Amino acid sequence: AQKVTQAQTEISVVEKEDVTLDCVYETRDTTYYLFWYKQPPSGELVFLIRRNSFDEQNEISGRYSWNFQKSTSSFNFTITASQVVDSAVYFCALSDNNDYKLSFGAGTTVTVRA
Amino acid sequence: GAVVSQHPSWVICKSGTSVKIECRSLDFQATTMFWYRQFPKQSLMLMATSNEGSKATYEQGVEKDKFLINHASLTLSTLTVTSAHPEDSSFYICGVAGGGTDTQYFGPGTRLTVL
């Protein structure tokens, strides 16, 4: 069975602070995908990143960066120099690549205050 | 990423009526579509998975006769909430996958309120 844990329920920061969202996963599969999605107040889930289990390179995209560590089964997400527009719920998810099904974490609500 | 639409974006209906929600994949052929419901401040709960031309596979605890899913084409899936009751009020989201992508993309969601 797959499981995704996002231990942080809510994080509140002041604009320009960095914020790191933790994601720990469990799977028995050797091939799997990890995802991060953003859900702003409008409700639509926005795809941020996909990482497959064989690619442990960290990735940076603008103010976003991701740290994938297989040894600790973690796929953490950092927002650098946060902005008010980053306020949203962020979901980490896991797929075993066979049927596109996603196991979602509980989500972390990020509030960035001006 | 893929462009996915849902219609309607919100709907209010009386208890006992049926409501149909459409999910369309606008720019690629979605071999698999998913339906989720989300309660306030909670994660997404998968209701069912549908493959084009096949019957939907429902998750445990989801009533098949209550939530009718049709995936008639590679670009359209519908969720019909039959004889809706206030406890069916929720945010319903569709996800689409396939067409050579390993990523699931989501529609903007439909907020259903049953009075």
Short mmCIF file of C-alpha atoms in Angstrom, two decimals:
data_model
loop_
_atom_site.label_atom_id
_atom_site.label_comp_id
_atom_site.label_asym_id
_atom_site.label_seq_id
_atom_site.Cartn_x
_atom_site.Cartn_y
_atom_site.Cartn_z
CA ALA A 1 0.00 0.00 0.00
CA GLN A 2 1.12 3.51 -0.70
CA LYS A 3 1.10 6.27 1.83
CA VAL A 4 2.05 9.92 1.77
CA THR A 5 2.56 11.91 4.96
CA GLN A 6 2.60 15.66 5.17
CA ALA A 7 3.11 16.26 8.85
CA GLN A 8 2.77 20.04 8.69
CA THR A 9 -0.87 21.05 8.70
CA GLU A 10 -0.38 24.79 8.49
CA ILE A 11 2.59 27.09 8.00
CA SER A 12 2.42 30.85 8.32
CA VAL A 13 5.28 33.08 7.19
CA VAL A 14 5.94 36.71 6.46
CA GLU A 15 6.56 37.69 2.88
CA LYS A 16 10.14 37.09 1.68
CA GLU A 17 10.73 34.31 4.17
CA ASP A 18 11.62 30.86 2.89
CA VAL A 19 9.27 28.00 3.63
CA THR A 20 9.93 24.27 3.37
CA LEU A 21 7.14 21.73 3.09
CA ASP A 22 7.88 18.18 4.16
CA CYS A 23 6.66 15.06 2.39
CA VAL A 24 7.45 11.49 3.42
CA TYR A 25 6.18 8.54 1.44
CA GLU A 26 5.90 4.79 1.71
CA THR A 27 5.76 2.35 -1.19
CA ARG A 28 6.85 -1.18 -1.99
CA ASP A 29 7.29 -0.40 -5.66
CA THR A 30 10.73 0.26 -7.11
CA THR A 31 9.27 2.39 -9.87
CA TYR A 32 7.08 5.28 -8.80
CA TYR A 33 6.42 8.96 -9.36
CA LEU A 34 6.21 11.77 -6.85
CA PHE A 35 4.26 14.97 -7.41
CA TRP A 36 3.54 18.32 -5.86
CA TYR A 37 0.33 20.20 -6.57
CA LYS A 38 -0.79 23.65 -5.47
CA GLN A 39 -4.42 24.38 -4.65
CA PRO A 40 -5.06 28.13 -4.34
CA PRO A 41 -8.30 29.45 -2.80
CA SER A 42 -10.00 29.14 -6.20
CA GLY A 43 -9.85 25.36 -5.78
CA GLU A 44 -8.13 24.25 -8.95
CA LEU A 45 -5.17 21.92 -8.47
CA VAL A 46 -2.11 23.19 -10.28
CA PHE A 47 0.61 20.73 -11.22
CA LEU A 48 4.05 21.85 -10.00
CA ILE A 49 6.45 18.96 -10.49
CA ARG A 50 6.81 15.26 -11.23
CA ARG A 51 9.84 13.25 -10.20
CA ASN A 52 10.40 9.58 -10.99
CA SER A 53 12.00 7.20 -8.54
CA PHE A 54 15.17 6.82 -10.60
CA ASP A 55 15.94 10.50 -10.76
CA GLU A 56 17.24 11.84 -7.47
CA GLN A 57 18.51 15.10 -8.85
CA ASN A 58 17.19 18.11 -7.03
CA GLU A 59 15.32 20.58 -9.14
CA ILE A 60 14.93 24.33 -9.08
CA SER A 61 12.29 26.28 -10.93
CA GLY A 62 12.33 29.94 -10.17
CA ARG A 63 11.60 30.37 -6.47
CA TYR A 64 10.62 26.72 -6.13
CA SER A 65 13.03 23.89 -5.39
CA TRP A 66 12.60 20.23 -4.58
CA ASN A 67 14.81 17.87 -2.60
CA PHE A 68 14.25 14.18 -3.33
CA GLN A 69 16.02 11.76 -0.99
CA LYS A 70 15.29 8.09 -1.53
CA SER A 71 17.30 7.10 1.53
CA THR A 72 14.80 8.88 3.77
CA SER A 73 11.78 8.47 1.45
CA SER A 74 11.30 12.20 1.38
CA PHE A 75 10.41 14.70 -1.31
CA ASN A 76 10.52 18.15 0.27
CA PHE A 77 9.49 21.39 -1.38
CA THR A 78 10.97 24.82 -0.65
CA ILE A 79 9.57 28.18 -1.64
CA THR A 80 12.27 30.83 -1.53
CA ALA A 81 11.42 34.46 -0.84
CA SER A 82 7.75 33.69 -0.41
CA GLN A 83 5.08 35.99 -1.79
CA VAL A 84 1.44 36.50 -0.86
CA VAL A 85 0.42 34.73 -4.07
CA ASP A 86 2.07 31.58 -2.74
CA SER A 87 -0.69 31.28 -0.16
CA ALA A 88 -2.40 27.98 -0.95
CA VAL A 89 -2.73 24.37 0.09
CA TYR A 90 0.11 22.24 -1.21
CA PHE A 91 -0.33 18.53 -1.78
CA CYS A 92 2.34 15.90 -2.18
CA ALA A 93 1.26 12.77 -4.07
CA LEU A 94 2.61 9.38 -5.10
CA SER A 95 1.85 7.17 -8.11
CA ASP A 96 3.18 3.72 -8.87
CA ASN A 97 3.11 4.37 -12.63
CA ASN A 98 0.78 1.52 -13.47
CA ASP A 99 -2.59 3.23 -13.54
CA TYR A 100 -1.96 6.93 -12.95
CA LYS A 101 -3.67 6.65 -9.58
CA LEU A 102 -2.46 9.17 -7.02
CA SER A 103 -2.16 8.78 -3.27
CA PHE A 104 -2.39 12.24 -1.77
CA GLY A 105 -0.99 13.56 1.44
CA ALA A 106 -3.24 15.52 3.75
CA GLY A 107 -1.93 18.81 2.41
CA THR A 108 -0.13 21.74 4.01
CA THR A 109 -1.78 25.14 4.13
CA VAL A 110 0.70 27.91 3.54
CA THR A 111 -0.23 31.45 4.48
CA VAL A 112 2.10 34.23 3.45
CA ARG A 113 1.45 37.50 5.23
CA ALA A 114 2.41 40.83 3.72
CA GLY B 1 0.19 20.79 -18.84
CA ALA B 2 -3.18 19.59 -20.03
CA VAL B 3 -6.23 21.81 -20.13
CA VAL B 4 -9.20 20.36 -18.31
CA SER B 5 -12.62 21.91 -17.94
CA GLN B 6 -15.51 21.12 -15.66
CA HIS B 7 -19.08 22.21 -15.98
CA PRO B 8 -20.78 23.58 -14.07
CA SER B 9 -18.35 25.30 -11.75
CA TRP B 10 -21.00 25.46 -9.08
CA VAL B 11 -24.52 24.18 -8.69
CA ILE B 12 -27.24 24.47 -6.09
CA CYS B 13 -30.05 21.95 -6.18
CA LYS B 14 -32.93 20.71 -4.11
CA SER B 15 -32.76 17.48 -2.19
CA GLY B 16 -33.90 14.53 -4.29
CA THR B 17 -32.84 15.89 -7.64
CA SER B 18 -30.00 14.56 -9.81
CA VAL B 19 -27.03 16.62 -10.89
CA LYS B 20 -24.67 15.92 -13.78
CA ILE B 21 -21.11 17.22 -13.79
CA GLU B 22 -19.03 17.17 -16.97
CA CYS B 23 -15.28 16.85 -17.22
CA ARG B 24 -13.58 17.55 -20.52
CA SER B 25 -9.97 17.10 -21.55
CA LEU B 26 -9.51 19.88 -24.06
CA ASP B 27 -6.10 19.25 -25.53
CA PHE B 28 -5.28 15.57 -25.27
CA GLN B 29 -6.97 12.22 -25.26
CA ALA B 30 -7.47 11.06 -21.71
CA THR B 31 -7.52 7.30 -21.54
CA THR B 32 -8.17 7.45 -17.82
CA MET B 33 -10.28 9.88 -15.83
CA PHE B 34 -10.69 10.12 -12.09
CA TRP B 35 -13.37 11.63 -9.89
CA TYR B 36 -12.62 13.00 -6.45
CA ARG B 37 -14.57 14.74 -3.75
CA GLN B 38 -13.03 17.12 -1.29
CA PHE B 39 -14.48 18.33 1.99
CA PRO B 40 -13.39 21.66 3.46
CA LYS B 41 -9.83 21.65 4.75
CA GLN B 42 -9.33 18.03 3.73
CA SER B 43 -7.42 16.18 1.07
CA LEU B 44 -8.86 14.75 -2.10
CA MET B 45 -10.75 11.50 -1.75
CA LEU B 46 -10.76 9.30 -4.85
CA MET B 47 -14.26 8.17 -5.70
CA ALA B 48 -13.74 6.22 -8.92
CA THR B 49 -11.50 5.60 -11.88
CA SER B 50 -12.84 5.30 -15.40
CA ASN B 51 -11.23 4.18 -18.61
CA GLU B 52 -12.75 5.13 -21.92
CA GLY B 53 -15.37 2.65 -23.01
CA SER B 54 -15.22 0.64 -19.77
CA LYS B 55 -17.22 0.61 -16.59
CA ALA B 56 -15.86 2.74 -13.82
CA THR B 57 -14.01 1.21 -10.90
CA TYR B 58 -15.31 2.58 -7.63
CA GLU B 59 -13.35 2.94 -4.42
CA GLN B 60 -14.52 1.12 -1.35
CA GLY B 61 -17.42 2.82 0.32
CA VAL B 62 -18.54 4.78 -2.74
CA GLU B 63 -22.06 3.92 -3.86
CA LYS B 64 -22.12 3.00 -7.54
CA ASP B 65 -25.82 3.66 -7.90
CA LYS B 66 -25.49 7.01 -6.21
CA PHE B 67 -22.57 8.33 -8.23
CA LEU B 68 -22.97 7.32 -11.86
CA ILE B 69 -19.89 7.73 -14.00
CA ASN B 70 -19.78 7.61 -17.76
CA HIS B 71 -16.60 7.87 -19.81
CA ALA B 72 -18.01 7.81 -23.31
CA SER B 73 -15.06 9.29 -25.15
CA LEU B 74 -11.40 10.12 -24.69
CA THR B 75 -12.28 13.70 -23.93
CA LEU B 76 -15.42 13.52 -21.83
CA SER B 77 -16.45 11.94 -18.56
CA THR B 78 -19.58 12.68 -16.57
CA LEU B 79 -20.44 12.21 -12.92
CA THR B 80 -24.12 12.13 -12.05
CA VAL B 81 -25.11 12.48 -8.42
CA THR B 82 -28.49 10.80 -8.25
CA SER B 83 -31.16 11.75 -5.72
CA ALA B 84 -28.80 14.22 -4.11
CA HIS B 85 -29.03 14.93 -0.40
CA PRO B 86 -27.38 17.60 1.75
CA GLU B 87 -24.60 15.19 2.75
CA ASP B 88 -23.58 15.02 -0.92
CA SER B 89 -22.67 18.69 -0.80
CA SER B 90 -18.98 18.87 -1.57
CA PHE B 91 -16.32 20.01 -4.00
CA TYR B 92 -16.00 17.51 -6.87
CA ILE B 93 -12.83 17.44 -8.93
CA CYS B 94 -11.96 15.42 -12.00
CA GLY B 95 -8.48 14.33 -12.98
CA VAL B 96 -7.33 13.20 -16.40
CA ALA B 97 -4.36 11.12 -17.47
CA GLY B 98 -3.04 9.27 -20.47
CA GLY B 99 -2.10 10.46 -23.92
CA GLY B 100 1.56 9.74 -23.30
CA THR B 101 1.85 11.73 -20.10
CA ASP B 102 2.65 10.28 -16.69
CA THR B 103 0.99 13.16 -14.93
CA GLN B 104 -2.58 13.56 -13.78
CA TYR B 105 -4.07 16.97 -14.49
CA PHE B 106 -7.12 18.36 -12.80
CA GLY B 107 -10.22 20.30 -13.65
CA PRO B 108 -11.16 23.48 -11.79
CA GLY B 109 -13.72 21.63 -9.68
CA THR B 110 -17.47 21.82 -9.19
CA ARG B 111 -18.99 22.99 -5.94
CA LEU B 112 -22.26 21.20 -5.26
CA THR B 113 -24.66 22.47 -2.65
CA VAL B 114 -27.77 20.43 -1.94
CA LEU B 115 -30.50 22.21 -0.03
#
